[in-house]
Amino acid sequence: MSILTGKKILLGVSGSIAAYKAADLASKLTQADARVDVILTGAAKHFVSPLTFQSLTGRKAYTDADLWRSEAHVLHVGLGHSADLLVIAPCTANTLAKLAHGQSNDLLSITALAAQCPVMVAPAMDVGMYEHPATQENVRILRERGIYVAGPAEGRMASGLVGRGRMLEPAELLGHIRVVLGRATGALAGRKVVVTAGGTQEAIDPVRFITNRSSGRQGYAVAQAALDAGADVTLISTPTALAYPVGANVISVRSAQEMLEAVLQESAGADALIMAAAVADFRPRNVAGNKLKKRDGIPQIQLEAAPDILASVASLNSGASRPQFVIGFAAESRDLLANAAEKMASKKLDMIVANDISATDAGFDVAQNRVTLLTPDGNVEKLSLRSKFAVAEAIIVKLVGLWE
Ligand code: CTP
């Protein structure tokens, strides 16, 4: 399950060489269990055929020829009315211009004018065309009208020129589609959620640090689930091997101290703070200014307490500076529920996600997790082993419940 499951996506493809990437996007959406209807403009058909899309989506791909068939008078209205989202990718300068000025002389532009759903466009054109004042003005008009403009990116174009005008890659477009769908229908639309992820790095010298086994996966999954629910998400992350969730405002930090500062800054006035990061409890008391050399012998590293971020947040007065809801994680290897409940009380949390790290099939560094969600009213919800994304979705559902 994801926000794409069962969603009706209308994919408009206009005439750019990037049309071949639209086939990949149609495939990715279909694999995510969305229902994808495709409309190709006349120019798009020169680059890629309707059959390509039909084969990938298992559904008819429409062209202008369908405008003149017996059901034509209801087709564009039907497509535009039943969709959850109209995505035009690639969107050429010509299609942008038509959308901006309400022109409707082919199936795609008529459908766009009749559409009742949110609209997202992914511009793709040569750099000069994108930078042209006419195109810039059209983009501005569309944005002002609430149309979501994804990209374009900088890079090398088919023409050999380098600049802004490349269509975003399908994986990135998929992330933007999730953002638009989330904002349109999500339970957290309009809410600001701050998520921390990864294991902090506590420096010993300029090249060495102490860290832990956290991969960041659970925190990134929470950020994605919050985006799917429509939230404005700030992700405060240590370096990880993971791709940033599209649409999140990402702040990179390393140490517990840096994370503390970012959390205090970002969570002031936020609706929720979810501390999924594995923050160091101890850090080297002295950080060597230069690399420690072997020839100087084995160093003695003295540790001191690192700042406890949740405790600092708990000590803030409720009101403008404290997030409305604070959720913590408890990584425990014994007495899971008792220790988690104790942590929830001492850190004044609104929910704690208790994580049994003694199990080998769940927790640190693996794709799945088995957690129990506890709230201060004594409610205990034990979740079966599931993907970290499914755990994240359950956390977000429970967070939404806190407002009810
Ligand atoms: N946490 C924090 N600052 C720290 C350590 C942990 O904000 N310096 C947060 C974690 O992000 C997590 C929660 O506190 O949400 C619990 O972390 P955990 O390591 O399980 O607990 P500790 O407070 O370190 O307690 P203990 O040493 O008893 O396990």
CSV table of C-alpha atoms and ligand atoms in Angstrom, one decimal:
chain,number,residue,atom,x,y,z
A,1,MET,CA,0.0,0.0,0.0
A,2,SER,CA,1.1,3.5,-0.7
A,3,ILE,CA,-0.6,6.8,-1.6
A,4,LEU,CA,-0.5,5.7,-5.2
A,5,THR,CA,-2.5,2.5,-4.7
A,6,GLY,CA,-5.8,2.7,-6.6
A,7,LYS,CA,-5.2,6.3,-7.6
A,8,LYS,CA,-6.4,7.4,-11.1
A,9,ILE,CA,-3.6,9.2,-12.8
A,10,LEU,CA,-4.1,10.8,-16.2
A,11,LEU,CA,-0.7,11.1,-17.9
A,12,GLY,CA,-0.5,13.6,-20.7
A,13,VAL,CA,2.5,13.2,-23.0
A,14,SER,CA,3.5,16.1,-25.3
A,15,GLY,CA,6.0,16.2,-28.1
A,16,SER,CA,9.5,16.2,-26.6
A,17,ILE,CA,12.3,13.7,-26.9
A,18,ALA,CA,11.8,13.2,-23.1
A,19,ALA,CA,8.5,11.4,-24.1
A,20,TYR,CA,10.5,8.1,-23.9
A,21,LYS,CA,11.0,8.7,-20.2
A,22,ALA,CA,7.2,9.1,-19.8
A,23,ALA,CA,7.0,5.4,-20.7
A,24,ASP,CA,9.1,4.6,-17.6
A,25,LEU,CA,7.0,6.9,-15.5
A,26,ALA,CA,3.8,5.1,-16.7
A,27,SER,CA,5.4,1.8,-15.8
A,28,LYS,CA,6.5,3.0,-12.4
A,29,LEU,CA,3.0,4.3,-11.6
A,30,THR,CA,1.4,1.1,-12.8
A,31,GLN,CA,3.8,-1.0,-10.7
A,32,ALA,CA,2.8,1.2,-7.7
A,33,ASP,CA,-0.8,0.0,-8.4
A,34,ALA,CA,-2.1,3.3,-9.8
A,35,ARG,CA,-4.5,3.2,-12.7
A,36,VAL,CA,-2.9,5.1,-15.5
A,37,ASP,CA,-4.7,6.6,-18.5
A,38,VAL,CA,-2.4,8.2,-21.1
A,39,ILE,CA,-3.2,10.9,-23.6
A,40,LEU,CA,-0.6,11.6,-26.3
A,41,THR,CA,-0.5,14.8,-28.4
A,42,GLY,CA,0.1,14.5,-32.1
A,43,ALA,CA,3.7,15.5,-31.7
A,44,ALA,CA,4.3,13.0,-28.9
A,45,LYS,CA,3.3,10.2,-31.3
A,46,HIS,CA,6.4,11.0,-33.4
A,47,PHE,CA,8.6,10.1,-30.4
A,48,VAL,CA,6.8,7.2,-28.8
A,49,SER,CA,3.7,5.2,-29.8
A,50,PRO,CA,0.4,4.7,-28.0
A,51,LEU,CA,1.1,1.0,-28.1
A,52,THR,CA,4.1,1.5,-25.8
A,53,PHE,CA,1.9,3.0,-23.2
A,54,GLN,CA,-0.9,0.5,-23.7
A,55,SER,CA,1.5,-2.3,-23.2
A,56,LEU,CA,2.9,-0.8,-20.0
A,57,THR,CA,-0.4,0.3,-18.4
A,58,GLY,CA,-2.7,-2.4,-19.7
A,59,ARG,CA,-5.2,0.4,-20.6
A,60,LYS,CA,-6.0,2.2,-23.8
A,61,ALA,CA,-3.8,5.2,-24.6
A,62,TYR,CA,-5.7,8.1,-26.1
A,63,THR,CA,-4.8,10.2,-29.1
A,64,ASP,CA,-6.5,13.0,-31.0
A,65,ALA,CA,-8.1,10.4,-33.2
A,66,ASP,CA,-10.3,9.6,-30.2
A,67,LEU,CA,-11.7,13.1,-30.3
A,68,TRP,CA,-13.7,12.3,-33.4
A,69,ARG,CA,-15.1,8.9,-32.4
A,70,SER,CA,-18.7,8.3,-31.3
A,71,GLU,CA,-18.0,8.8,-27.6
A,72,ALA,CA,-15.8,11.8,-28.3
A,73,HIS,CA,-18.2,14.4,-26.8
A,74,VAL,CA,-17.9,12.9,-23.3
A,75,LEU,CA,-14.3,11.5,-23.5
A,76,HIS,CA,-12.4,14.6,-22.4
A,77,VAL,CA,-14.8,15.5,-19.7
A,78,GLY,CA,-14.9,12.0,-18.4
A,79,LEU,CA,-11.1,11.6,-18.3
A,80,GLY,CA,-10.7,15.0,-16.6
A,81,HIS,CA,-13.5,14.4,-14.1
A,82,SER,CA,-12.6,10.9,-13.0
A,83,ALA,CA,-8.9,11.5,-12.5
A,84,ASP,CA,-7.2,12.1,-9.1
A,85,LEU,CA,-4.3,13.9,-10.8
A,86,LEU,CA,-3.4,15.1,-14.3
A,87,VAL,CA,0.3,14.9,-14.9
A,88,ILE,CA,1.7,16.3,-18.1
A,89,ALA,CA,5.2,14.9,-18.6
A,90,PRO,CA,7.0,15.9,-20.7
A,91,CYS,CA,5.3,19.3,-21.0
A,92,THR,CA,6.6,21.3,-24.0
A,93,ALA,CA,6.8,25.0,-24.3
A,94,ASN,CA,3.8,24.8,-26.7
A,95,THR,CA,1.7,22.8,-24.2
A,96,LEU,CA,2.7,25.1,-21.3
A,97,ALA,CA,1.5,28.1,-23.5
A,98,LYS,CA,-1.8,26.4,-24.3
A,99,LEU,CA,-2.4,25.6,-20.6
A,100,ALA,CA,-1.5,29.2,-19.5
A,101,HIS,CA,-3.9,30.7,-22.0
A,102,GLY,CA,-6.8,28.2,-21.9
A,103,GLN,CA,-6.4,27.1,-25.5
A,104,SER,CA,-8.1,23.8,-26.2
A,105,ASN,CA,-7.5,22.4,-29.7
A,106,ASP,CA,-6.5,18.8,-29.0
A,107,LEU,CA,-7.5,16.1,-26.7
A,108,LEU,CA,-4.9,16.8,-24.0
A,109,SER,CA,-5.5,20.6,-23.9
A,110,ILE,CA,-9.3,20.1,-23.9
A,111,THR,CA,-9.0,17.6,-21.1
A,112,ALA,CA,-6.7,19.9,-19.1
A,113,LEU,CA,-9.3,22.6,-19.4
A,114,ALA,CA,-12.1,20.4,-18.2
A,115,ALA,CA,-10.1,18.7,-15.4
A,116,GLN,CA,-11.4,19.1,-11.9
A,117,CYS,CA,-8.3,17.5,-10.3
A,118,PRO,CA,-4.9,18.9,-9.3
A,119,VAL,CA,-2.6,19.4,-12.3
A,120,MET,CA,1.2,18.8,-12.3
A,121,VAL,CA,3.5,19.7,-15.3
A,122,ALA,CA,7.0,18.6,-15.9
A,123,PRO,CA,8.5,21.0,-18.4
A,124,ALA,CA,11.0,19.7,-21.0
A,125,MET,CA,12.5,21.9,-23.7
A,126,ASP,CA,15.7,23.4,-24.9
A,127,VAL,CA,17.4,25.9,-22.6
A,128,GLY,CA,16.7,29.0,-24.7
A,129,MET,CA,13.0,28.1,-25.0
A,130,TYR,CA,12.7,27.6,-21.2
A,131,GLU,CA,14.5,30.8,-20.4
A,132,HIS,CA,12.4,32.8,-23.0
A,133,PRO,CA,10.4,35.5,-21.3
A,134,ALA,CA,7.2,34.1,-22.9
A,135,THR,CA,7.8,30.6,-21.3
A,136,GLN,CA,8.8,32.1,-18.0
A,137,GLU,CA,5.6,34.2,-17.9
A,138,ASN,CA,3.5,31.1,-18.8
A,139,VAL,CA,5.2,29.1,-15.9
A,140,ARG,CA,4.4,32.0,-13.5
A,141,ILE,CA,0.8,32.1,-14.6
A,142,LEU,CA,0.4,28.4,-14.1
A,143,ARG,CA,2.1,28.5,-10.7
A,144,GLU,CA,-0.2,31.3,-9.6
A,145,ARG,CA,-3.1,29.3,-10.7
A,146,GLY,CA,-2.1,26.5,-8.4
A,147,ILE,CA,-0.6,24.2,-11.0
A,148,TYR,CA,2.4,22.3,-9.6
A,149,VAL,CA,5.5,22.8,-11.7
A,150,ALA,CA,8.0,20.0,-11.2
A,151,GLY,CA,11.5,20.9,-12.5
A,152,PRO,CA,13.0,21.3,-15.1
A,153,ALA,CA,16.5,20.3,-14.1
A,154,GLU,CA,19.8,21.6,-15.2
A,155,GLY,CA,21.9,19.4,-17.4
A,156,ARG,CA,22.9,18.3,-20.9
A,157,MET,CA,20.1,18.4,-23.5
A,158,ALA,CA,19.5,16.3,-26.6
A,159,SER,CA,20.7,19.4,-28.6
A,160,GLY,CA,24.1,19.3,-26.9
A,161,LEU,CA,23.4,22.5,-25.0
A,162,VAL,CA,23.8,22.6,-21.2
A,163,GLY,CA,21.3,24.5,-19.0
A,164,ARG,CA,17.9,24.4,-17.4
A,165,GLY,CA,15.2,22.6,-19.4
A,166,ARG,CA,15.7,18.8,-18.8
A,167,MET,CA,12.7,16.9,-17.7
A,168,LEU,CA,13.1,15.5,-14.2
A,169,GLU,CA,13.9,11.8,-14.0
A,170,PRO,CA,10.8,9.5,-13.7
A,171,ALA,CA,11.8,8.4,-10.1
A,172,GLU,CA,11.9,12.0,-9.0
A,173,LEU,CA,8.6,12.8,-10.8
A,174,LEU,CA,7.0,9.9,-8.9
A,175,GLY,CA,8.1,11.7,-5.7
A,176,HIS,CA,6.5,14.9,-6.8
A,177,ILE,CA,3.3,13.1,-7.7
A,178,ARG,CA,3.2,11.7,-4.1
A,179,VAL,CA,3.6,15.2,-2.8
A,180,VAL,CA,0.7,16.6,-4.9
A,181,LEU,CA,-1.6,13.7,-4.1
A,182,GLY,CA,-0.7,14.0,-0.4
A,183,ARG,CA,-1.5,17.7,-0.3
A,184,ALA,CA,-4.7,17.2,-2.1
A,185,THR,CA,-6.1,14.5,0.1
A,186,GLY,CA,-3.8,13.9,3.1
A,187,ALA,CA,-4.8,14.1,6.7
A,188,LEU,CA,-1.7,16.2,7.5
A,189,ALA,CA,-2.1,18.7,4.7
A,190,GLY,CA,-1.1,22.2,6.0
A,191,ARG,CA,0.8,20.7,9.0
A,192,LYS,CA,4.5,21.0,9.6
A,193,VAL,CA,6.3,17.8,10.7
A,194,VAL,CA,9.9,17.6,11.6
A,195,VAL,CA,11.6,14.2,11.4
A,196,THR,CA,15.1,13.2,12.4
A,197,ALA,CA,17.0,10.3,10.9
A,198,GLY,CA,20.3,8.4,11.0
A,199,GLY,CA,23.0,7.9,13.5
A,200,THR,CA,24.9,10.9,14.8
A,201,GLN,CA,28.7,11.2,14.2
A,202,GLU,CA,30.8,12.3,17.1
A,203,ALA,CA,34.2,13.5,16.1
A,204,ILE,CA,37.4,12.1,17.6
A,205,ASP,CA,39.7,14.0,15.2
A,206,PRO,CA,39.2,15.5,11.7
A,207,VAL,CA,38.9,12.0,10.1
A,208,ARG,CA,37.5,9.7,12.8
A,209,PHE,CA,34.2,9.6,14.6
A,210,ILE,CA,32.0,7.5,16.8
A,211,THR,CA,28.7,6.5,15.4
A,212,ASN,CA,26.1,3.6,15.6
A,213,ARG,CA,24.4,1.1,13.4
A,214,SER,CA,21.4,3.2,12.4
A,215,SER,CA,20.9,3.3,8.6
A,216,GLY,CA,18.4,6.1,8.6
A,217,ARG,CA,15.8,3.9,6.8
A,218,GLN,CA,13.1,4.1,9.5
A,219,GLY,CA,13.4,7.9,9.7
A,220,TYR,CA,13.3,8.3,5.9
A,221,ALA,CA,10.3,6.1,5.7
A,222,VAL,CA,8.5,8.2,8.4
A,223,ALA,CA,9.4,11.4,6.4
A,224,GLN,CA,7.9,9.8,3.2
A,225,ALA,CA,4.8,8.6,5.0
A,226,ALA,CA,4.3,12.2,6.4
A,227,LEU,CA,4.8,13.6,2.8
A,228,ASP,CA,2.2,11.1,1.6
A,229,ALA,CA,-0.2,12.4,4.2
A,230,GLY,CA,0.3,15.9,2.8
A,231,ALA,CA,2.6,17.4,5.5
A,232,ASP,CA,5.3,20.0,5.0
A,233,VAL,CA,8.2,17.8,6.0
A,234,THR,CA,11.6,18.9,7.3
A,235,LEU,CA,14.0,16.0,7.5
A,236,ILE,CA,17.0,16.5,9.8
A,237,SER,CA,19.4,13.8,8.7
A,238,THR,CA,23.0,12.6,9.3
A,239,PRO,CA,24.8,11.3,6.3
A,240,THR,CA,23.2,8.1,5.0
A,241,ALA,CA,23.3,6.0,1.8
A,242,LEU,CA,19.6,6.8,1.1
A,243,ALA,CA,18.1,9.1,-1.5
A,244,TYR,CA,16.3,12.2,0.1
A,245,PRO,CA,12.5,11.9,0.0
A,246,VAL,CA,11.3,14.2,-2.8
A,247,GLY,CA,9.5,17.2,-1.4
A,248,ALA,CA,11.2,17.2,2.0
A,249,ASN,CA,13.2,20.2,3.2
A,250,VAL,CA,16.4,18.4,4.2
A,251,ILE,CA,18.9,19.7,6.7
A,252,SER,CA,22.2,17.8,7.0
A,253,VAL,CA,23.9,17.5,10.3
A,254,ARG,CA,26.5,15.2,11.8
A,255,SER,CA,26.8,15.5,15.6
A,256,ALA,CA,24.2,15.4,18.4
A,257,GLN,CA,24.9,19.1,19.0
A,258,GLU,CA,24.2,20.0,15.4
A,259,MET,CA,21.1,18.0,15.4
A,260,LEU,CA,20.0,19.6,18.7
A,261,GLU,CA,20.4,23.1,17.1
A,262,ALA,CA,18.5,22.1,14.0
A,263,VAL,CA,15.7,20.5,15.9
A,264,LEU,CA,15.2,23.5,18.2
A,265,GLN,CA,15.2,25.9,15.2
A,266,GLU,CA,12.9,23.8,13.0
A,267,SER,CA,10.5,22.4,15.5
A,268,ALA,CA,9.6,25.7,17.1
A,269,GLY,CA,5.9,26.1,16.2
A,270,ALA,CA,5.8,22.8,14.2
A,271,ASP,CA,2.9,20.5,14.6
A,272,ALA,CA,4.9,17.4,15.3
A,273,LEU,CA,8.5,16.3,16.0
A,274,ILE,CA,9.3,12.7,15.3
A,275,MET,CA,12.8,11.7,16.7
A,276,ALA,CA,13.7,8.6,14.7
A,277,ALA,CA,17.4,9.4,14.8
A,278,ALA,CA,19.8,7.3,16.9
A,279,VAL,CA,21.5,10.1,18.8
A,280,ALA,CA,24.8,9.5,20.6
A,281,ASP,CA,24.5,9.4,24.3
A,282,PHE,CA,28.3,9.9,24.7
A,283,ARG,CA,30.8,11.8,22.7
A,284,PRO,CA,34.6,12.4,23.0
A,285,ARG,CA,35.3,15.1,25.6
A,286,ASN,CA,38.1,16.6,23.5
A,287,VAL,CA,38.1,16.6,19.7
A,288,ALA,CA,41.7,16.6,18.3
A,289,GLY,CA,42.4,19.5,15.9
A,290,ASN,CA,44.8,17.4,13.9
A,291,LYS,CA,44.7,13.8,12.9
A,292,LEU,CA,45.9,11.5,15.7
A,293,LYS,CA,49.1,9.9,14.6
A,294,LYS,CA,50.0,6.2,15.2
A,295,ARG,CA,53.5,7.2,16.2
A,296,ASP,CA,52.1,9.1,19.2
A,297,GLY,CA,50.8,5.9,20.7
A,298,ILE,CA,47.3,4.6,21.4
A,299,PRO,CA,45.0,7.5,22.4
A,300,GLN,CA,42.9,7.5,25.5
A,301,ILE,CA,39.5,8.8,24.5
A,302,GLN,CA,37.5,10.3,27.4
A,303,LEU,CA,33.8,10.5,26.8
A,304,GLU,CA,31.2,13.0,28.1
A,305,ALA,CA,27.4,13.1,27.8
A,306,ALA,CA,26.0,14.3,24.5
A,307,PRO,CA,23.0,16.6,24.6
A,308,ASP,CA,19.7,14.8,25.0
A,309,ILE,CA,17.6,16.4,22.3
A,310,LEU,CA,14.2,15.1,23.4
A,311,ALA,CA,14.9,16.2,27.0
A,312,SER,CA,15.8,19.7,25.7
A,313,VAL,CA,12.5,19.8,23.7
A,314,ALA,CA,10.6,18.5,26.8
A,315,SER,CA,12.0,21.3,28.9
A,316,LEU,CA,10.6,24.0,26.5
A,317,ASN,CA,7.4,25.7,27.5
A,318,SER,CA,4.5,24.5,25.6
A,319,GLY,CA,3.3,27.3,23.2
A,320,ALA,CA,5.2,28.8,20.3
A,321,SER,CA,8.5,27.0,20.8
A,322,ARG,CA,7.4,23.5,21.6
A,323,PRO,CA,6.0,21.3,18.8
A,324,GLN,CA,2.4,20.3,19.5
A,325,PHE,CA,3.2,16.6,19.5
A,326,VAL,CA,6.5,14.9,20.2
A,327,ILE,CA,7.1,11.3,19.3
A,328,GLY,CA,10.2,9.4,20.4
A,329,PHE,CA,11.7,6.0,19.7
A,330,ALA,CA,13.0,3.6,22.3
A,331,ALA,CA,15.6,1.1,21.2
A,332,GLU,CA,15.7,-1.5,23.9
A,333,SER,CA,17.3,-4.9,24.2
A,334,ARG,CA,15.4,-5.9,27.4
A,335,ASP,CA,12.2,-5.0,29.3
A,336,LEU,CA,11.0,-3.3,26.1
A,337,LEU,CA,7.6,-2.0,27.2
A,338,ALA,CA,8.5,-1.0,30.8
A,339,ASN,CA,11.6,0.9,29.6
A,340,ALA,CA,9.7,2.5,26.7
A,341,ALA,CA,6.9,3.7,29.0
A,342,GLU,CA,9.4,5.1,31.4
A,343,LYS,CA,11.2,7.0,28.6
A,344,MET,CA,7.8,8.3,27.4
A,345,ALA,CA,7.1,9.7,30.8
A,346,SER,CA,10.5,11.1,31.5
A,347,LYS,CA,10.8,12.8,28.1
A,348,LYS,CA,7.2,14.0,28.2
A,349,LEU,CA,6.3,12.3,24.9
A,350,ASP,CA,2.9,12.1,23.2
A,351,MET,CA,3.8,8.7,21.8
A,352,ILE,CA,6.8,6.3,21.8
A,353,VAL,CA,7.7,3.7,19.3
A,354,ALA,CA,9.3,0.8,21.1
A,355,ASN,CA,11.8,-1.1,19.1
A,356,ASP,CA,13.2,-4.5,20.3
A,357,ILE,CA,16.8,-4.4,19.0
A,358,SER,CA,17.5,-7.9,20.3
A,359,ALA,CA,15.7,-9.5,17.3
A,360,THR,CA,17.9,-10.2,14.2
A,361,ASP,CA,15.0,-9.9,11.6
A,362,ALA,CA,14.0,-6.3,12.6
A,363,GLY,CA,15.4,-3.0,13.8
A,364,PHE,CA,18.9,-1.6,13.0
A,365,ASP,CA,20.2,-1.9,9.5
A,366,VAL,CA,17.5,-4.2,8.0
A,367,ALA,CA,14.5,-3.5,5.9
A,368,GLN,CA,11.8,-4.6,8.3
A,369,ASN,CA,10.8,-3.6,11.8
A,370,ARG,CA,8.7,-4.9,14.6
A,371,VAL,CA,7.5,-2.2,17.0
A,372,THR,CA,4.9,-1.4,19.6
A,373,LEU,CA,3.3,2.0,19.8
A,374,LEU,CA,2.6,3.4,23.3
A,375,THR,CA,0.7,6.5,24.3
A,376,PRO,CA,0.5,8.1,27.7
A,377,ASP,CA,-3.2,7.1,28.1
A,378,GLY,CA,-1.9,3.5,28.5
A,379,ASN,CA,-2.8,2.4,25.0
A,380,VAL,CA,-0.4,-0.3,23.7
A,381,GLU,CA,-0.5,-1.3,20.0
A,382,LYS,CA,1.8,-4.2,19.1
A,383,LEU,CA,2.5,-4.2,15.3
A,384,SER,CA,3.5,-7.4,13.5
A,385,LEU,CA,6.8,-7.6,11.6
A,386,ARG,CA,6.5,-5.4,8.5
A,387,SER,CA,8.4,-3.1,6.2
A,388,LYS,CA,9.8,0.1,7.7
A,389,PHE,CA,7.5,2.0,5.4
A,390,ALA,CA,4.5,0.2,6.7
A,391,VAL,CA,5.7,0.9,10.3
A,392,ALA,CA,6.0,4.6,9.3
A,393,GLU,CA,2.5,4.6,7.9
A,394,ALA,CA,1.1,3.2,11.2
A,395,ILE,CA,3.0,5.9,13.1
A,396,ILE,CA,1.5,8.6,10.9
A,397,VAL,CA,-2.0,7.2,11.3
A,398,LYS,CA,-1.6,7.2,15.1
A,399,LEU,CA,-0.2,10.8,14.9
A,400,VAL,CA,-3.3,11.9,13.0
A,401,GLY,CA,-5.4,10.3,15.7
A,402,LEU,CA,-3.8,12.5,18.3
A,403,TRP,CA,-5.6,15.5,16.8
A,404,GLU,CA,-9.0,13.8,16.9
B,1,CTP,N1,17.4,10.8,22.0
B,1,CTP,C1,17.7,12.1,22.0
B,1,CTP,N2,19.0,12.6,22.4
B,1,CTP,C2,19.9,11.7,22.8
B,1,CTP,C3,19.6,10.3,22.8
B,1,CTP,C4,18.4,9.9,22.4
B,1,CTP,O1,16.9,12.9,21.7
B,1,CTP,N3,21.1,12.1,23.2
B,1,CTP,C5,16.1,10.3,21.5
B,1,CTP,C6,16.1,9.3,20.4
B,1,CTP,O2,16.0,10.0,19.1
B,1,CTP,C7,14.9,8.5,20.6
B,1,CTP,C8,14.8,8.6,22.1
B,1,CTP,O3,15.5,9.7,22.6
B,1,CTP,O4,13.7,9.1,20.1
B,1,CTP,C9,15.2,7.4,22.9
B,1,CTP,O5,16.5,7.0,22.5
B,1,CTP,P1,17.2,5.8,23.2
B,1,CTP,O6,18.6,5.7,22.7
B,1,CTP,O7,16.4,4.5,23.1
B,1,CTP,O8,17.2,6.2,24.7
B,1,CTP,P2,18.1,7.0,25.7
B,1,CTP,O9,17.5,8.3,26.0
B,1,CTP,O10,19.5,7.1,25.1
B,1,CTP,O11,18.1,6.1,27.0
B,1,CTP,P3,18.9,4.8,27.4
B,1,CTP,O12,20.3,5.1,27.4
B,1,CTP,O13,18.3,4.4,28.7
B,1,CTP,O14,18.5,3.7,26.4
